[in-house]
Amino acid sequence: MVTTRSTYALGDAEIAGMDLLSTELESPKFSGQRLFSLLPIFGAAPKLRGVYWSVDKTAYVHRLAPASDAVDFSRLQALGAEGYRVNSAARLILEPGAARVLFSKDSAANIKYEYADAGALPTKDTDKPEFLASLNKLGSNGYCGVEVGIDTTGGTPQIRARVVREQPTTARCSFTLNPVAKSYEERVSHGNQLGADGKIFVMDVPGTTLESLYVQDSAQKTVFKHHLTKLELKGGAAIGLSDPEYQKTFIALLNEEGSKGATPRIIGVDEARSNIVFTTAYDCTGLLCGY
């Protein structure tokens, strides 16, 4: 079975704004890579350090845009038609004044993105059947990616789900709701049971009862396998995550797992450790590989 191998690198710059991030992404050292996550730098002023991700035969380019472009449906469609998607990792960067977002595009792939509205996120369990039916109707037409955004067009802000598909695509996706995992270990166990059938975790869906949303593409015979790794945080989460030794160990772990085709899909932190759920996608193409 085929997997996708990836490599990771820790950035050099102390990032305190989007311009510094953009400059590092365009530098010769990190050109063509994509922002994967941000790690804190301990000090008086809040700063971050980028973690960059690369895969063979990809070449990412980036564009800074007003934050409104990430929620304006017409702007999402226009940027998607150029092959750009929002890089959500960059949203941790806070700037004074008008906020901006980072859009990234794989210039080596001739892929465009189309969006559709799947409706408001449920607020109670009785809303879920209609929400799930909307997702499945759109999923049958290749809309396999789910993003959450705030819609203010009606005057009252509303959290809505927007689905995305690649063009061209052969994907035919279906969505299911499952019991939510109560621990990282349970998340791995649930993920492996469902992943054997090609289902991958998308997000937790609110309501009277919190449930986990999974997606499956019937057009491909994908298998997802998960495992959990824990890294100790010395001095608590705030200090531990900014410790250079921890960051060095973290990057080394990502590269070790990446060489075997595993990608960190869920990273959670408590006071004593970081909990990293790695996912290996076998024979996967398209949007499901990015969950």
mmCIF file of C-alpha atoms in Angstrom:
data_model
loop_
_atom_site.group_PDB
_atom_site.id
_atom_site.type_symbol
_atom_site.label_atom_id
_atom_site.label_comp_id
_atom_site.label_asym_id
_atom_site.label_seq_id
_atom_site.Cartn_x
_atom_site.Cartn_y
_atom_site.Cartn_z
ATOM 1 C CA MET A 1 0.000 0.000 0.000
ATOM 2 C CA VAL A 2 1.190 3.507 -0.889
ATOM 3 C CA THR A 3 1.833 6.230 1.701
ATOM 4 C CA THR A 4 3.005 9.842 1.383
ATOM 5 C CA ARG A 5 6.268 10.731 3.114
ATOM 6 C CA SER A 6 6.845 14.214 4.481
ATOM 7 C CA THR A 7 9.583 16.289 6.098
ATOM 8 C CA TYR A 8 9.460 19.105 8.655
ATOM 9 C CA ALA A 9 11.728 22.017 9.535
ATOM 10 C CA LEU A 10 11.779 24.556 12.363
ATOM 11 C CA GLY A 11 11.830 28.162 11.225
ATOM 12 C CA ASP A 12 14.561 30.653 12.081
ATOM 13 C CA ALA A 13 12.549 33.854 12.480
ATOM 14 C CA GLU A 14 10.824 35.103 15.610
ATOM 15 C CA ILE A 15 7.413 35.726 14.105
ATOM 16 C CA ALA A 16 5.435 38.607 15.576
ATOM 17 C CA GLY A 17 3.298 39.362 12.509
ATOM 18 C CA MET A 18 2.118 38.057 9.153
ATOM 19 C CA ASP A 19 4.755 39.962 7.181
ATOM 20 C CA LEU A 20 7.551 38.136 9.016
ATOM 21 C CA LEU A 21 5.846 34.805 8.306
ATOM 22 C CA SER A 22 5.449 35.679 4.632
ATOM 23 C CA THR A 23 9.108 36.709 4.375
ATOM 24 C CA GLU A 24 10.291 33.411 5.864
ATOM 25 C CA LEU A 25 7.999 31.364 3.603
ATOM 26 C CA GLU A 26 9.461 33.156 0.579
ATOM 27 C CA SER A 27 13.081 32.773 1.720
ATOM 28 C CA PRO A 28 15.344 30.340 -0.182
ATOM 29 C CA LYS A 29 15.494 27.994 2.823
ATOM 30 C CA PHE A 30 11.722 27.540 3.131
ATOM 31 C CA SER A 31 10.511 28.359 -0.375
ATOM 32 C CA GLY A 32 7.948 25.851 -1.643
ATOM 33 C CA GLN A 33 7.066 24.615 1.842
ATOM 34 C CA ARG A 34 3.793 25.069 3.706
ATOM 35 C CA LEU A 35 3.220 26.312 7.244
ATOM 36 C CA PHE A 36 2.255 23.314 9.386
ATOM 37 C CA SER A 37 2.070 24.832 12.868
ATOM 38 C CA LEU A 38 3.502 27.484 15.168
ATOM 39 C CA LEU A 39 5.441 27.014 18.398
ATOM 40 C CA PRO A 40 5.723 29.685 21.114
ATOM 41 C CA ILE A 41 8.911 31.531 22.012
ATOM 42 C CA PHE A 42 9.040 32.278 25.732
ATOM 43 C CA GLY A 43 9.660 35.931 26.542
ATOM 44 C CA ALA A 44 8.159 39.276 27.511
ATOM 45 C CA ALA A 45 6.564 39.835 24.093
ATOM 46 C CA PRO A 46 4.524 37.054 22.454
ATOM 47 C CA LYS A 47 6.367 35.602 19.476
ATOM 48 C CA LEU A 48 6.111 32.383 17.516
ATOM 49 C CA ARG A 49 8.338 30.108 15.473
ATOM 50 C CA GLY A 50 7.081 28.390 12.347
ATOM 51 C CA VAL A 51 7.113 24.668 11.676
ATOM 52 C CA TYR A 52 7.224 24.040 7.934
ATOM 53 C CA TRP A 53 6.088 20.968 6.017
ATOM 54 C CA SER A 54 7.089 19.638 2.616
ATOM 55 C CA VAL A 55 6.294 16.650 0.411
ATOM 56 C CA ASP A 56 7.953 15.555 -2.815
ATOM 57 C CA LYS A 57 6.432 17.048 -5.964
ATOM 58 C CA THR A 58 4.726 19.909 -4.144
ATOM 59 C CA ALA A 59 5.689 23.570 -4.431
ATOM 60 C CA TYR A 60 3.639 25.947 -2.317
ATOM 61 C CA VAL A 61 3.169 29.644 -2.930
ATOM 62 C CA HIS A 62 1.377 31.955 -0.520
ATOM 63 C CA ARG A 63 -0.755 35.057 -0.429
ATOM 64 C CA LEU A 64 -1.719 37.348 2.451
ATOM 65 C CA ALA A 65 -5.302 38.590 2.355
ATOM 66 C CA PRO A 66 -7.741 40.474 4.595
ATOM 67 C CA ALA A 67 -9.334 38.236 7.224
ATOM 68 C CA SER A 68 -12.705 38.909 5.599
ATOM 69 C CA ASP A 69 -11.576 36.838 2.588
ATOM 70 C CA ALA A 70 -11.664 33.729 4.791
ATOM 71 C CA VAL A 71 -15.370 34.200 5.578
ATOM 72 C CA ASP A 72 -16.673 35.975 2.466
ATOM 73 C CA PHE A 73 -18.129 33.205 0.312
ATOM 74 C CA SER A 74 -17.472 34.946 -3.002
ATOM 75 C CA ARG A 75 -13.839 35.608 -2.087
ATOM 76 C CA LEU A 76 -13.330 31.982 -1.027
ATOM 77 C CA GLN A 77 -14.711 30.868 -4.381
ATOM 78 C CA ALA A 78 -12.502 33.301 -6.291
ATOM 79 C CA LEU A 79 -9.330 32.294 -4.452
ATOM 80 C CA GLY A 80 -10.287 28.616 -4.662
ATOM 81 C CA ALA A 81 -10.609 28.983 -8.430
ATOM 82 C CA GLU A 82 -6.938 30.014 -8.407
ATOM 83 C CA GLY A 83 -6.007 26.970 -6.309
ATOM 84 C CA TYR A 84 -5.708 28.735 -2.926
ATOM 85 C CA ARG A 85 -7.036 27.538 0.450
ATOM 86 C CA VAL A 86 -6.827 29.162 3.879
ATOM 87 C CA ASN A 87 -3.921 27.969 6.008
ATOM 88 C CA SER A 88 -5.606 27.813 9.408
ATOM 89 C CA ALA A 89 -2.309 27.409 11.315
ATOM 90 C CA ALA A 90 -1.478 31.063 10.633
ATOM 91 C CA ARG A 91 -4.567 32.234 12.531
ATOM 92 C CA LEU A 92 -2.539 32.016 15.747
ATOM 93 C CA ILE A 93 -0.653 35.126 14.626
ATOM 94 C CA LEU A 94 -2.329 38.197 16.113
ATOM 95 C CA GLU A 95 -1.713 41.624 14.616
ATOM 96 C CA PRO A 96 -2.838 45.102 15.638
ATOM 97 C CA GLY A 97 -5.331 46.727 13.320
ATOM 98 C CA ALA A 98 -7.003 44.891 10.453
ATOM 99 C CA ALA A 99 -6.348 41.155 10.716
ATOM 100 C CA ARG A 100 -5.004 39.138 7.804
ATOM 101 C CA VAL A 101 -5.019 35.478 6.828
ATOM 102 C CA LEU A 102 -2.649 33.274 4.858
ATOM 103 C CA PHE A 103 -3.788 31.455 1.720
ATOM 104 C CA SER A 104 -1.562 28.703 0.304
ATOM 105 C CA LYS A 105 -1.519 26.981 -3.085
ATOM 106 C CA ASP A 106 0.382 23.995 -4.446
ATOM 107 C CA SER A 107 1.706 25.462 -7.683
ATOM 108 C CA ALA A 108 2.869 22.014 -8.840
ATOM 109 C CA ALA A 109 -0.711 20.686 -8.935
ATOM 110 C CA ASN A 110 -3.439 21.782 -11.322
ATOM 111 C CA ILE A 111 -6.157 21.676 -8.655
ATOM 112 C CA LYS A 112 -8.891 24.223 -8.062
ATOM 113 C CA TYR A 113 -11.332 24.376 -5.162
ATOM 114 C CA GLU A 114 -15.078 24.941 -5.080
ATOM 115 C CA TYR A 115 -17.136 25.717 -1.968
ATOM 116 C CA ALA A 116 -20.747 25.155 -0.951
ATOM 117 C CA ASP A 117 -22.736 26.015 2.157
ATOM 118 C CA ALA A 118 -23.791 22.988 4.231
ATOM 119 C CA GLY A 119 -25.838 24.916 6.777
ATOM 120 C CA ALA A 120 -25.505 26.085 10.344
ATOM 121 C CA LEU A 121 -23.722 23.900 12.864
ATOM 122 C CA PRO A 122 -26.273 22.115 15.065
ATOM 123 C CA THR A 123 -27.080 23.628 18.439
ATOM 124 C CA LYS A 124 -29.190 20.662 19.580
ATOM 125 C CA ASP A 125 -29.434 16.980 18.652
ATOM 126 C CA THR A 126 -32.695 17.439 16.731
ATOM 127 C CA ASP A 127 -30.791 19.662 14.257
ATOM 128 C CA LYS A 128 -28.293 16.928 13.411
ATOM 129 C CA PRO A 129 -30.291 14.781 10.932
ATOM 130 C CA GLU A 130 -30.866 17.782 8.660
ATOM 131 C CA PHE A 131 -27.227 18.854 8.970
ATOM 132 C CA LEU A 132 -25.982 15.337 8.190
ATOM 133 C CA ALA A 133 -28.350 15.034 5.221
ATOM 134 C CA SER A 134 -26.970 18.294 3.806
ATOM 135 C CA LEU A 135 -23.387 17.068 4.188
ATOM 136 C CA ASN A 136 -24.163 13.743 2.521
ATOM 137 C CA LYS A 137 -25.979 15.344 -0.408
ATOM 138 C CA LEU A 138 -22.994 17.589 -1.075
ATOM 139 C CA GLY A 139 -20.517 14.794 -0.319
ATOM 140 C CA SER A 140 -22.050 12.654 -3.067
ATOM 141 C CA ASN A 141 -20.952 15.393 -5.472
ATOM 142 C CA GLY A 142 -17.353 15.357 -4.252
ATOM 143 C CA TYR A 143 -17.546 17.920 -1.448
ATOM 144 C CA CYS A 144 -15.394 16.001 1.042
ATOM 145 C CA GLY A 145 -13.675 18.788 2.982
ATOM 146 C CA VAL A 146 -15.447 20.586 5.833
ATOM 147 C CA GLU A 147 -14.494 24.034 7.103
ATOM 148 C CA VAL A 148 -16.220 26.130 9.749
ATOM 149 C CA GLY A 149 -16.768 29.853 9.352
ATOM 150 C CA ILE A 150 -18.817 32.704 10.795
ATOM 151 C CA ASP A 151 -21.583 34.147 8.619
ATOM 152 C CA THR A 152 -22.679 37.692 9.452
ATOM 153 C CA THR A 153 -24.821 38.384 6.378
ATOM 154 C CA GLY A 154 -28.075 37.970 8.319
ATOM 155 C CA GLY A 155 -27.081 40.506 10.941
ATOM 156 C CA THR A 156 -26.639 37.924 13.693
ATOM 157 C CA PRO A 157 -23.335 35.996 13.546
ATOM 158 C CA GLN A 158 -23.907 32.308 12.827
ATOM 159 C CA ILE A 159 -21.408 29.453 12.770
ATOM 160 C CA ARG A 160 -21.853 27.562 9.506
ATOM 161 C CA ALA A 161 -20.189 24.628 7.799
ATOM 162 C CA ARG A 162 -18.714 25.144 4.371
ATOM 163 C CA VAL A 163 -17.740 22.154 2.312
ATOM 164 C CA VAL A 164 -15.042 22.134 -0.331
ATOM 165 C CA ARG A 165 -14.219 19.916 -3.287
ATOM 166 C CA GLU A 166 -11.300 19.662 -5.648
ATOM 167 C CA GLN A 167 -11.717 20.196 -9.355
ATOM 168 C CA PRO A 168 -11.276 17.864 -11.083
ATOM 169 C CA THR A 169 -12.451 15.149 -8.675
ATOM 170 C CA THR A 170 -13.867 11.634 -8.720
ATOM 171 C CA ALA A 171 -14.590 11.621 -4.970
ATOM 172 C CA ARG A 172 -17.942 10.455 -3.624
ATOM 173 C CA CYS A 173 -18.065 11.092 0.106
ATOM 174 C CA SER A 174 -20.436 10.186 2.910
ATOM 175 C CA PHE A 175 -20.502 11.440 6.495
ATOM 176 C CA THR A 176 -21.446 9.733 9.757
ATOM 177 C CA LEU A 177 -21.751 10.824 13.381
ATOM 178 C CA ASN A 178 -20.100 8.640 16.011
ATOM 179 C CA PRO A 179 -19.639 8.714 19.808
ATOM 180 C CA VAL A 180 -17.008 11.223 20.851
ATOM 181 C CA ALA A 181 -13.725 9.911 22.256
ATOM 182 C CA LYS A 182 -13.098 10.676 25.920
ATOM 183 C CA SER A 183 -9.299 10.421 25.728
ATOM 184 C CA TYR A 184 -6.494 10.447 23.176
ATOM 185 C CA GLU A 185 -6.179 6.687 23.570
ATOM 186 C CA GLU A 186 -9.867 6.275 22.795
ATOM 187 C CA ARG A 187 -9.524 8.624 19.814
ATOM 188 C CA VAL A 188 -6.863 6.309 18.403
ATOM 189 C CA SER A 189 -8.961 3.213 19.094
ATOM 190 C CA HIS A 190 -12.062 4.701 17.449
ATOM 191 C CA GLY A 191 -9.978 6.011 14.564
ATOM 192 C CA ASN A 192 -8.423 2.628 13.850
ATOM 193 C CA GLN A 193 -11.768 0.826 13.930
ATOM 194 C CA LEU A 194 -13.367 3.301 11.541
ATOM 195 C CA GLY A 195 -10.172 3.870 9.554
ATOM 196 C CA ALA A 196 -10.110 0.213 8.519
ATOM 197 C CA ASP A 197 -13.226 1.058 6.471
ATOM 198 C CA GLY A 198 -11.694 4.228 5.056
ATOM 199 C CA LYS A 199 -13.314 6.673 7.484
ATOM 200 C CA ILE A 200 -11.359 9.614 8.898
ATOM 201 C CA PHE A 201 -12.176 12.054 11.719
ATOM 202 C CA VAL A 202 -13.271 15.538 10.613
ATOM 203 C CA MET A 203 -14.349 17.408 13.751
ATOM 204 C CA ASP A 204 -16.545 17.226 16.828
ATOM 205 C CA VAL A 205 -20.105 18.426 16.207
ATOM 206 C CA PRO A 206 -21.917 20.289 19.010
ATOM 207 C CA GLY A 207 -25.482 19.800 20.148
ATOM 208 C CA THR A 208 -27.185 18.426 23.211
ATOM 209 C CA THR A 209 -24.681 15.573 22.895
ATOM 210 C CA LEU A 210 -21.207 16.136 21.460
ATOM 211 C CA GLU A 211 -20.500 13.705 18.593
ATOM 212 C CA SER A 212 -17.608 13.110 16.197
ATOM 213 C CA LEU A 213 -18.025 13.581 12.456
ATOM 214 C CA TYR A 214 -16.230 11.133 10.150
ATOM 215 C CA VAL A 215 -16.026 11.109 6.348
ATOM 216 C CA GLN A 216 -15.442 8.305 3.841
ATOM 217 C CA ASP A 217 -14.775 8.405 0.088
ATOM 218 C CA SER A 218 -16.396 5.407 -1.607
ATOM 219 C CA ALA A 219 -14.429 6.099 -4.793
ATOM 220 C CA GLN A 220 -11.161 4.895 -3.234
ATOM 221 C CA LYS A 221 -10.029 1.979 -1.061
ATOM 222 C CA THR A 222 -8.208 4.003 1.562
ATOM 223 C CA VAL A 223 -7.174 2.721 4.994
ATOM 224 C CA PHE A 224 -6.266 5.033 7.881
ATOM 225 C CA LYS A 225 -4.155 3.888 10.831
ATOM 226 C CA HIS A 226 -3.436 5.954 13.947
ATOM 227 C CA HIS A 227 -1.067 5.850 16.898
ATOM 228 C CA LEU A 228 -0.369 8.101 19.875
ATOM 229 C CA THR A 229 2.962 9.542 21.019
ATOM 230 C CA LYS A 230 3.419 11.608 24.188
ATOM 231 C CA LEU A 231 6.250 14.091 24.746
ATOM 232 C CA GLU A 232 7.082 15.401 28.209
ATOM 233 C CA LEU A 233 6.731 19.134 28.845
ATOM 234 C CA LYS A 234 9.125 20.445 31.485
ATOM 235 C CA GLY A 235 7.863 23.319 33.603
ATOM 236 C CA GLY A 236 4.275 23.132 32.370
ATOM 237 C CA ALA A 237 2.711 23.767 28.981
ATOM 238 C CA ALA A 238 3.610 27.452 28.517
ATOM 239 C CA ILE A 239 7.300 26.997 29.304
ATOM 240 C CA GLY A 240 7.631 23.455 27.986
ATOM 241 C CA LEU A 241 6.384 24.202 24.466
ATOM 242 C CA SER A 242 8.871 27.073 24.125
ATOM 243 C CA ASP A 243 11.832 25.009 25.381
ATOM 244 C CA PRO A 244 14.383 24.698 22.519
ATOM 245 C CA GLU A 245 15.125 21.106 23.542
ATOM 246 C CA TYR A 246 11.439 20.201 23.345
ATOM 247 C CA GLN A 247 11.139 21.871 19.933
ATOM 248 C CA LYS A 248 14.193 19.974 18.677
ATOM 249 C CA THR A 249 12.721 16.679 19.927
ATOM 250 C CA PHE A 250 9.320 17.557 18.422
ATOM 251 C CA ILE A 251 10.767 18.225 14.954
ATOM 252 C CA ALA A 252 12.896 15.069 15.109
ATOM 253 C CA LEU A 253 9.782 13.042 15.967
ATOM 254 C CA LEU A 254 7.795 14.578 13.107
ATOM 255 C CA ASN A 255 10.565 13.722 10.655
ATOM 256 C CA GLU A 256 10.944 10.187 11.991
ATOM 257 C CA GLU A 257 7.221 9.564 11.605
ATOM 258 C CA GLY A 258 7.050 11.484 8.323
ATOM 259 C CA SER A 259 9.691 9.198 6.804
ATOM 260 C CA LYS A 260 7.251 6.319 7.423
ATOM 261 C CA GLY A 261 4.270 8.138 5.936
ATOM 262 C CA ALA A 262 2.671 9.251 9.219
ATOM 263 C CA THR A 263 1.357 12.788 9.720
ATOM 264 C CA PRO A 264 0.474 14.489 13.034
ATOM 265 C CA ARG A 265 -3.272 15.089 12.715
ATOM 266 C CA ILE A 266 -4.204 15.917 16.315
ATOM 267 C CA ILE A 267 -1.904 17.698 18.769
ATOM 268 C CA GLY A 268 -3.231 18.360 22.243
ATOM 269 C CA VAL A 269 -1.446 19.735 25.279
ATOM 270 C CA ASP A 270 -1.932 19.281 29.001
ATOM 271 C CA GLU A 271 0.320 20.571 31.782
ATOM 272 C CA ALA A 272 2.645 17.571 31.731
ATOM 273 C CA ARG A 273 2.891 16.512 28.088
ATOM 274 C CA SER A 274 1.929 17.049 24.492
ATOM 275 C CA ASN A 275 -0.247 14.310 22.991
ATOM 276 C CA ILE A 276 0.311 13.711 19.284
ATOM 277 C CA VAL A 277 -1.967 11.459 17.254
ATOM 278 C CA PHE A 278 -0.191 10.368 14.069
ATOM 279 C CA THR A 279 -2.187 9.168 11.070
ATOM 280 C CA THR A 280 -0.932 7.080 8.174
ATOM 281 C CA ALA A 281 -3.119 7.182 5.067
ATOM 282 C CA TYR A 282 -2.724 4.201 2.749
ATOM 283 C CA ASP A 283 -3.645 4.539 -0.941
ATOM 284 C CA CYS A 284 -5.179 7.976 -0.375
ATOM 285 C CA THR A 285 -5.729 10.806 -2.831
ATOM 286 C CA GLY A 286 -7.606 14.074 -2.527
ATOM 287 C CA LEU A 287 -8.989 16.005 0.406
ATOM 288 C CA LEU A 288 -9.301 13.090 2.829
ATOM 289 C CA CYS A 289 -5.505 12.829 2.970
ATOM 290 C CA GLY A 290 -5.406 16.266 4.589
ATOM 291 C CA TYR A 291 -7.505 15.494 7.661
#
